[in-house]
Amino acid sequence: MTHPDLDQLVELARRERPAPGAMAAVARGLRVPFVAAPLAAIVMPSTAMASLAAKVGLSRFALLGWGAGSTAAVSSVVLAVALTRPTPPPPAPLAAAPAPAPAPAERDLALPTPAEPASTPEMVAVPSPPVPVVKDLPALWDEPRLIERARKALASEPRRALTLTQEHQRRFPSGALAVERDVIALEALARSGQTVEAVRRARAFEARYPKSIHLPRVRALLARLSSE
Amino acid sequence: MGPATARLFQAHAEEVWRFLKYLGVREHDLADACQEVFLVAHRKLPEFRGESAPRTWLYGISLRVAKTWRRRGQLVPLSEDERSVGPSQEQERERRDTHELLCWALDRISEVQREVFVLHEIEEVPMVDVAARLECGVFTAYSRLRLARRGLKRALAEKGVKR
């Protein structure tokens, strides 16, 4: 019996959208205009999604007998629309809006990720104080990105990880991820054979952050180092 | 509602809706919960300084709103009425079953694990932001994610075995 695996379910969930009617009702409650993005623009036309659906076994799964339990039909899944209506007509706008809905692709681009600093067209939409916001955003993203790089380097290139934590220390001495940085540095020191320094810093960490959620990890490291 | 809230709503309402759903807000509460998120956002907008993307800011509000609704939802179990589906709605049911399956599995892991999983896996928020949003360390977030995946797989396997 086929069974949708976790990744396939997640893939479907990412594409789930509410029925336009449901959103329009919320918009009315809030007295804001809302235009549902046309389904056609969001539906993945690709055969990839169709084959994913086939793999997931949409119809077979219903036969598992578990299906009877479902809740009110508020939701509407784009994928299902794509499968049941090959060319969905774009729904009529539900309310007049001052600005047209951004295309989904644009919306995706607007989301900053560590790999891609925000170009922030969205930021413009929100009134902000006389802003360094746009200018500062890339720098804001640099910090977590640096930590992620250090973390990733830890296993294979501890020396590089250490260098990255030093860079973090220099650029963001009291950054939001300073504690993470210190833990990574500890690990990096231990892994690159600088045991004495690792132990010294681990003790300092214990003293400085007695309630840190990283403490068990640091103590485990200390125990390992002192048994070596 | 000012134009700024309207634009936030237009750009992110659907994401907020989906986010709330997978966080465990029951389907019949989703509209109200979604409305609540934007009411809070509207009220807090003057404080928003762009420390995070508007979407992740809204997710922060949603996390708190979802928590309240989830607790309420637990007190009122779904009635049989709400669960019944007419035979003519076969396709609709199939579609929903697949999505309900993930929600069902998510109900079986802890709240903190669920939050990390939904933020990172479904909403594709980078892990560092997930950690910041949930006020935990990146390592903790990763560990919760790992546990969440394990728990979900176990739940899904159980479902597969049973049926």
Short mmCIF file of C-alpha atoms in Angstrom, two decimals:
data_model
loop_
_atom_site.label_atom_id
_atom_site.label_comp_id
_atom_site.label_asym_id
_atom_site.label_seq_id
_atom_site.Cartn_x
_atom_site.Cartn_y
_atom_site.Cartn_z
CA MET A 1 0.00 0.00 0.00
CA THR A 2 1.53 3.32 -1.00
CA HIS A 3 1.73 6.00 1.56
CA PRO A 4 2.62 9.63 1.06
CA ASP A 5 5.90 10.21 2.77
CA LEU A 6 6.67 13.20 4.90
CA ASP A 7 8.52 15.18 2.24
CA GLN A 8 5.69 14.73 -0.21
CA LEU A 9 3.15 15.90 2.32
CA VAL A 10 5.29 18.94 3.07
CA GLU A 11 5.58 19.68 -0.63
CA LEU A 12 1.80 19.69 -0.90
CA ALA A 13 1.36 21.73 2.24
CA ARG A 14 3.65 24.46 0.90
CA ARG A 15 1.29 24.91 -2.01
CA GLU A 16 -1.85 25.00 0.01
CA ARG A 17 -3.93 28.14 -0.15
CA PRO A 18 -7.25 29.08 1.36
CA ALA A 19 -10.30 29.30 -0.82
CA PRO A 20 -10.59 32.88 -2.13
CA GLY A 21 -14.01 33.08 -0.49
CA ALA A 22 -12.52 32.36 2.92
CA MET A 23 -9.97 35.15 2.59
CA ALA A 24 -12.55 37.56 1.24
CA ALA A 25 -14.66 36.96 4.33
CA VAL A 26 -11.73 37.75 6.61
CA ALA A 27 -10.96 40.85 4.54
CA ARG A 28 -14.54 42.03 4.92
CA GLY A 29 -14.30 41.55 8.66
CA LEU A 30 -11.18 43.69 8.73
CA ARG A 31 -12.58 46.16 6.21
CA VAL A 32 -9.62 45.81 3.92
CA PRO A 33 -9.77 45.09 0.22
CA PHE A 34 -8.49 41.76 -0.96
CA VAL A 35 -7.90 40.35 -4.39
CA ALA A 36 -7.10 36.67 -4.54
CA ALA A 37 -4.18 36.00 -6.82
CA PRO A 38 -5.56 34.25 -9.89
CA LEU A 39 -5.28 30.52 -9.43
CA ALA A 40 -3.81 30.14 -12.88
CA ALA A 41 -0.82 32.20 -11.82
CA ILE A 42 -0.11 30.06 -8.82
CA VAL A 43 -0.93 26.60 -10.06
CA MET A 44 2.20 24.74 -10.91
CA PRO A 45 1.61 23.72 -14.49
CA SER A 46 4.52 21.35 -14.36
CA THR A 47 4.24 17.67 -14.83
CA ALA A 48 6.48 17.44 -11.80
CA MET A 49 3.61 18.38 -9.52
CA ALA A 50 1.28 16.01 -11.32
CA SER A 51 3.72 13.17 -10.92
CA LEU A 52 4.22 14.11 -7.29
CA ALA A 53 0.49 13.89 -6.79
CA ALA A 54 0.50 10.53 -8.50
CA LYS A 55 3.30 9.35 -6.24
CA VAL A 56 1.50 10.62 -3.21
CA GLY A 57 -1.45 8.62 -4.38
CA LEU A 58 -4.17 11.16 -3.82
CA SER A 59 -6.97 8.84 -4.79
CA ARG A 60 -5.52 5.71 -3.31
CA PHE A 61 -5.06 7.35 -0.01
CA ALA A 62 -8.76 7.98 0.29
CA LEU A 63 -9.22 4.23 0.14
CA LEU A 64 -7.21 3.81 3.28
CA GLY A 65 -10.48 4.36 5.04
CA TRP A 66 -9.07 6.98 7.35
CA GLY A 67 -10.46 9.72 5.20
CA ALA A 68 -13.91 10.08 6.65
CA GLY A 69 -12.65 12.46 9.28
CA SER A 70 -12.31 15.88 7.76
CA THR A 71 -13.31 19.32 8.73
CA ALA A 72 -15.24 22.16 7.13
CA ALA A 73 -14.42 22.89 3.55
CA VAL A 74 -12.73 26.22 4.00
CA SER A 75 -9.52 25.27 2.33
CA SER A 76 -8.79 24.88 -1.27
CA VAL A 77 -5.65 23.31 -2.53
CA VAL A 78 -4.16 24.62 -5.65
CA LEU A 79 -2.82 21.29 -6.65
CA ALA A 80 -6.25 19.71 -6.53
CA VAL A 81 -7.55 22.49 -8.72
CA ALA A 82 -4.77 21.87 -11.16
CA LEU A 83 -5.61 18.22 -11.36
CA THR A 84 -9.34 18.52 -11.59
CA ARG A 85 -9.55 21.63 -13.72
CA PRO A 86 -6.72 21.75 -16.23
CA THR A 87 -7.43 25.37 -17.21
CA PRO A 88 -8.98 27.14 -14.27
CA PRO A 89 -10.58 30.45 -15.18
CA PRO A 90 -9.17 33.25 -13.07
CA PRO A 91 -11.73 34.10 -10.41
CA ALA A 92 -13.41 37.45 -10.55
CA PRO A 93 -11.88 40.00 -8.22
CA LEU A 94 -13.77 39.93 -4.97
CA ALA A 95 -13.25 43.53 -4.07
CA ALA A 96 -11.75 46.55 -5.63
CA ALA A 97 -8.21 47.10 -4.46
CA PRO A 98 -5.98 50.11 -4.79
CA ALA A 99 -3.05 48.03 -5.88
CA PRO A 100 -3.11 44.82 -7.88
CA ALA A 101 -2.01 41.66 -6.12
CA PRO A 102 1.67 41.01 -6.51
CA ALA A 103 2.41 37.98 -8.61
CA PRO A 104 3.46 35.03 -6.47
CA ALA A 105 6.90 35.01 -8.02
CA GLU A 106 7.44 38.57 -6.92
CA ARG A 107 6.25 37.75 -3.47
CA ASP A 108 8.74 34.93 -3.22
CA LEU A 109 11.55 37.15 -4.35
CA ALA A 110 10.58 39.67 -1.76
CA LEU A 111 11.30 37.25 1.03
CA PRO A 112 14.82 37.63 2.22
CA THR A 113 16.78 34.49 2.84
CA PRO A 114 20.28 34.28 4.22
CA ALA A 115 21.46 33.25 0.80
CA GLU A 116 19.91 36.27 -0.80
CA PRO A 117 19.83 39.55 1.07
CA ALA A 118 16.51 41.32 0.97
CA SER A 119 15.97 43.64 -1.87
CA THR A 120 12.96 44.67 0.23
CA PRO A 121 10.26 45.77 -2.13
CA GLU A 122 7.96 44.69 0.70
CA MET A 123 9.60 46.95 3.20
CA VAL A 124 8.39 49.90 1.23
CA ALA A 125 4.84 48.85 1.90
CA VAL A 126 5.13 49.48 5.61
CA PRO A 127 5.57 52.93 7.01
CA SER A 128 8.75 52.99 9.02
CA PRO A 129 10.66 55.59 10.94
CA PRO A 130 13.10 57.70 8.95
CA VAL A 131 14.67 54.53 7.96
CA PRO A 132 18.03 53.00 7.86
CA VAL A 133 15.91 49.88 7.29
CA VAL A 134 16.58 49.25 3.65
CA LYS A 135 20.20 50.19 3.85
CA ASP A 136 20.88 48.14 6.95
CA LEU A 137 19.06 45.01 5.97
CA PRO A 138 21.87 43.25 4.15
CA ALA A 139 24.11 43.85 7.16
CA LEU A 140 21.36 42.47 9.35
CA TRP A 141 21.36 39.31 7.32
CA ASP A 142 25.12 39.02 7.38
CA GLU A 143 25.14 37.99 10.99
CA PRO A 144 23.04 34.85 10.81
CA ARG A 145 24.60 33.99 7.50
CA LEU A 146 28.05 34.12 8.99
CA ILE A 147 26.99 31.87 11.84
CA GLU A 148 25.40 29.40 9.49
CA ARG A 149 28.59 29.27 7.43
CA ALA A 150 30.65 28.71 10.55
CA ARG A 151 28.30 25.99 11.73
CA LYS A 152 28.44 24.23 8.40
CA ALA A 153 32.24 24.40 8.27
CA LEU A 154 32.55 22.90 11.72
CA ALA A 155 32.51 19.24 10.76
CA SER A 156 34.84 19.33 7.79
CA GLU A 157 36.93 22.49 8.22
CA PRO A 158 37.14 23.43 11.90
CA ARG A 159 39.89 25.98 11.26
CA ARG A 160 37.75 27.79 8.77
CA ALA A 161 34.86 27.65 11.22
CA LEU A 162 37.12 29.26 13.79
CA THR A 163 38.14 32.01 11.38
CA LEU A 164 34.48 32.68 10.65
CA THR A 165 33.67 32.97 14.34
CA GLN A 166 36.55 35.43 14.69
CA GLU A 167 35.11 37.42 11.84
CA HIS A 168 31.76 37.36 13.63
CA GLN A 169 33.43 38.49 16.85
CA ARG A 170 35.01 41.40 15.03
CA ARG A 171 31.94 42.50 13.11
CA PHE A 172 29.19 41.67 15.60
CA PRO A 173 30.84 41.69 19.03
CA SER A 174 27.49 41.77 20.79
CA GLY A 175 25.42 40.33 17.98
CA ALA A 176 22.20 38.41 18.52
CA LEU A 177 24.02 35.17 17.84
CA ALA A 178 27.05 35.82 20.02
CA VAL A 179 26.32 32.81 22.21
CA GLU A 180 25.98 30.53 19.20
CA ARG A 181 29.26 31.94 17.96
CA ASP A 182 31.01 31.11 21.21
CA VAL A 183 29.73 27.56 21.15
CA ILE A 184 30.83 27.06 17.58
CA ALA A 185 34.25 28.52 18.41
CA LEU A 186 34.61 26.08 21.29
CA GLU A 187 33.83 23.13 19.07
CA ALA A 188 36.11 24.44 16.36
CA LEU A 189 39.01 24.82 18.79
CA ALA A 190 38.48 21.32 20.13
CA ARG A 191 38.25 19.83 16.68
CA SER A 192 41.35 21.57 15.45
CA GLY A 193 43.38 20.25 18.37
CA GLN A 194 43.60 23.44 20.43
CA THR A 195 42.45 21.62 23.51
CA VAL A 196 43.85 23.91 26.17
CA GLU A 197 42.20 26.96 24.69
CA ALA A 198 38.97 25.02 24.15
CA VAL A 199 38.88 23.99 27.81
CA ARG A 200 39.67 27.51 28.98
CA ARG A 201 36.87 28.97 26.91
CA ALA A 202 34.43 26.23 27.84
CA ARG A 203 34.98 27.04 31.52
CA ALA A 204 34.55 30.72 30.79
CA PHE A 205 31.34 29.90 28.94
CA GLU A 206 30.03 27.91 31.90
CA ALA A 207 30.70 30.83 34.19
CA ARG A 208 29.30 33.44 31.89
CA TYR A 209 26.13 31.65 30.75
CA PRO A 210 25.09 29.45 33.65
CA LYS A 211 21.56 29.13 32.29
CA SER A 212 22.36 28.74 28.62
CA ILE A 213 20.52 26.08 26.68
CA HIS A 214 23.91 25.23 25.18
CA LEU A 215 25.38 24.34 28.53
CA PRO A 216 24.83 20.56 28.26
CA ARG A 217 26.65 20.64 24.96
CA VAL A 218 29.53 22.65 26.39
CA ARG A 219 29.78 20.39 29.43
CA ALA A 220 29.80 17.31 27.23
CA LEU A 221 32.64 18.86 25.29
CA LEU A 222 34.53 19.61 28.49
CA ALA A 223 34.06 16.06 29.70
CA ARG A 224 35.30 14.71 26.40
CA LEU A 225 38.34 16.97 26.38
CA SER A 226 39.35 16.22 29.92
CA SER A 227 39.09 12.47 29.34
CA GLU A 228 41.41 12.71 26.35
CA MET B 1 -7.54 49.67 8.81
CA GLY B 2 -4.97 51.84 7.16
CA PRO B 3 -3.45 51.24 3.76
CA ALA B 4 -0.35 49.69 5.33
CA THR B 5 -2.37 46.98 7.05
CA ALA B 6 -4.34 46.47 3.86
CA ARG B 7 -1.13 45.88 1.94
CA LEU B 8 0.19 43.52 4.59
CA PHE B 9 -3.07 41.63 4.35
CA GLN B 10 -3.01 41.47 0.57
CA ALA B 11 0.57 40.26 0.51
CA HIS B 12 0.53 37.79 3.40
CA ALA B 13 -3.00 36.82 4.43
CA GLU B 14 -2.89 33.51 2.61
CA GLU B 15 0.46 32.59 4.10
CA VAL B 16 -0.74 33.48 7.56
CA TRP B 17 -3.84 31.35 7.03
CA ARG B 18 -1.77 28.34 5.98
CA PHE B 19 0.72 28.91 8.79
CA LEU B 20 -2.08 29.00 11.40
CA LYS B 21 -3.60 25.87 9.96
CA TYR B 22 -0.45 23.80 10.23
CA LEU B 23 0.25 25.19 13.66
CA GLY B 24 -2.94 23.44 14.71
CA VAL B 25 -5.73 26.02 14.57
CA ARG B 26 -8.87 24.08 13.68
CA GLU B 27 -10.31 24.67 10.26
CA HIS B 28 -13.51 26.28 11.52
CA ASP B 29 -11.47 28.75 13.62
CA LEU B 30 -9.05 29.73 10.87
CA ALA B 31 -10.93 32.76 9.61
CA ASP B 32 -11.26 34.22 13.10
CA ALA B 33 -7.66 33.45 14.02
CA CYS B 34 -6.44 34.99 10.77
CA GLN B 35 -8.48 38.09 11.43
CA GLU B 36 -7.03 38.30 14.93
CA VAL B 37 -3.47 38.18 13.58
CA PHE B 38 -4.11 41.17 11.36
CA LEU B 39 -5.91 43.09 14.07
CA VAL B 40 -2.88 42.64 16.31
CA ALA B 41 -0.60 43.55 13.41
CA HIS B 42 -2.63 46.67 12.78
CA ARG B 43 -2.31 47.67 16.40
CA LYS B 44 1.40 46.96 16.53
CA LEU B 45 2.32 48.36 13.16
CA PRO B 46 3.66 51.62 14.61
CA GLU B 47 6.18 49.56 16.60
CA PHE B 48 7.36 47.60 13.58
CA ARG B 49 10.82 48.78 12.69
CA GLY B 50 11.70 46.31 9.99
CA GLU B 51 14.03 44.21 12.16
CA SER B 52 12.61 41.28 10.27
CA ALA B 53 10.76 40.83 7.02
CA PRO B 54 7.06 41.69 7.37
CA ARG B 55 6.21 38.06 6.75
CA THR B 56 8.30 36.77 9.64
CA TRP B 57 7.00 39.55 11.82
CA LEU B 58 3.46 38.38 11.08
CA TYR B 59 4.50 34.82 11.79
CA GLY B 60 5.66 35.94 15.21
CA ILE B 61 2.20 37.33 15.91
CA SER B 62 0.63 34.20 14.42
CA LEU B 63 2.61 31.95 16.75
CA ARG B 64 1.06 33.64 19.76
CA VAL B 65 -2.42 33.76 18.29
CA ALA B 66 -2.23 30.10 17.26
CA LYS B 67 -1.23 29.11 20.74
CA THR B 68 -4.39 30.65 22.17
CA TRP B 69 -6.63 29.13 19.54
CA ARG B 70 -5.00 25.76 19.83
CA ARG B 71 -5.69 25.70 23.54
CA ARG B 72 -9.29 26.70 22.98
CA GLY B 73 -9.59 24.09 20.22
CA GLN B 74 -8.40 21.35 22.52
CA LEU B 75 -11.25 22.08 24.88
CA VAL B 76 -13.83 21.74 22.15
CA PRO B 77 -13.32 18.56 20.18
CA LEU B 78 -14.67 18.40 16.66
CA SER B 79 -18.23 17.21 16.57
CA GLU B 80 -19.28 14.44 14.24
CA ASP B 81 -21.38 16.96 12.32
CA GLU B 82 -18.38 18.93 11.26
CA ARG B 83 -16.64 15.82 10.12
CA SER B 84 -19.34 14.38 7.87
CA VAL B 85 -18.86 14.71 4.15
CA GLY B 86 -21.40 13.98 1.45
CA PRO B 87 -20.61 11.24 -1.04
CA SER B 88 -20.72 13.70 -3.93
CA GLN B 89 -17.70 15.45 -2.45
CA GLU B 90 -15.41 12.54 -3.08
CA GLN B 91 -12.65 14.51 -4.78
CA GLU B 92 -12.77 17.27 -2.25
CA ARG B 93 -12.43 14.65 0.41
CA GLU B 94 -9.43 12.98 -1.20
CA ARG B 95 -7.68 16.29 -1.44
CA ARG B 96 -8.39 17.16 2.13
CA ASP B 97 -7.39 13.76 3.42
CA THR B 98 -3.86 14.23 2.17
CA HIS B 99 -3.59 17.56 3.95
CA GLU B 100 -5.36 16.42 7.05
CA LEU B 101 -2.89 13.57 7.26
CA LEU B 102 -0.04 16.00 7.84
CA CYS B 103 -2.11 17.96 10.37
CA TRP B 104 -2.98 14.73 12.10
CA ALA B 105 0.68 13.79 12.36
CA LEU B 106 1.59 17.30 13.53
CA ASP B 107 -0.92 16.94 16.34
CA ARG B 108 1.20 14.07 17.57
CA ILE B 109 4.43 15.94 18.17
CA SER B 110 5.19 18.53 20.80
CA GLU B 111 4.23 22.15 20.35
CA VAL B 112 7.80 23.42 20.18
CA GLN B 113 8.76 20.81 17.63
CA ARG B 114 5.70 21.61 15.58
CA GLU B 115 6.53 25.32 15.52
CA VAL B 116 10.04 24.72 14.23
CA PHE B 117 8.88 22.21 11.67
CA VAL B 118 6.08 24.36 10.26
CA LEU B 119 8.20 27.51 10.16
CA HIS B 120 11.17 25.88 8.52
CA GLU B 121 9.79 23.06 6.41
CA ILE B 122 6.43 24.38 5.28
CA GLU B 123 6.96 28.14 5.39
CA GLU B 124 10.63 27.79 4.44
CA VAL B 125 11.83 30.36 6.94
CA PRO B 126 15.62 30.11 7.35
CA MET B 127 16.70 28.33 10.52
CA VAL B 128 18.41 31.35 12.04
CA ASP B 129 15.15 33.28 11.78
CA VAL B 130 13.20 30.37 13.17
CA ALA B 131 15.50 30.36 16.17
CA ALA B 132 15.18 34.11 16.58
CA ARG B 133 11.39 33.95 16.27
CA LEU B 134 11.11 31.16 18.83
CA GLU B 135 13.74 32.71 21.06
CA CYS B 136 15.87 29.61 21.17
CA GLY B 137 19.37 28.89 19.95
CA VAL B 138 20.03 27.71 16.43
CA PHE B 139 21.28 24.39 17.76
CA THR B 140 18.11 23.90 19.77
CA ALA B 141 16.02 24.74 16.74
CA TYR B 142 17.89 22.15 14.68
CA SER B 143 17.50 19.57 17.37
CA ARG B 144 13.76 20.24 17.60
CA LEU B 145 13.52 19.94 13.84
CA ARG B 146 15.25 16.58 13.92
CA LEU B 147 12.96 15.34 16.67
CA ALA B 148 9.93 16.68 14.82
CA ARG B 149 10.85 14.82 11.66
CA ARG B 150 11.41 11.65 13.60
CA GLY B 151 8.09 11.98 15.43
CA LEU B 152 6.18 12.76 12.25
CA LYS B 153 7.69 9.84 10.39
CA ARG B 154 6.82 7.56 13.25
CA ALA B 155 3.24 8.83 13.30
CA LEU B 156 2.89 8.43 9.54
CA ALA B 157 4.34 4.94 9.65
CA GLU B 158 1.87 4.04 12.34
CA LYS B 159 -0.93 5.26 10.12
CA GLY B 160 0.39 3.18 7.26
CA VAL B 161 0.64 0.08 9.37
CA LYS B 162 -2.77 0.42 10.89
CA ARG B 163 -4.58 0.77 7.61
#
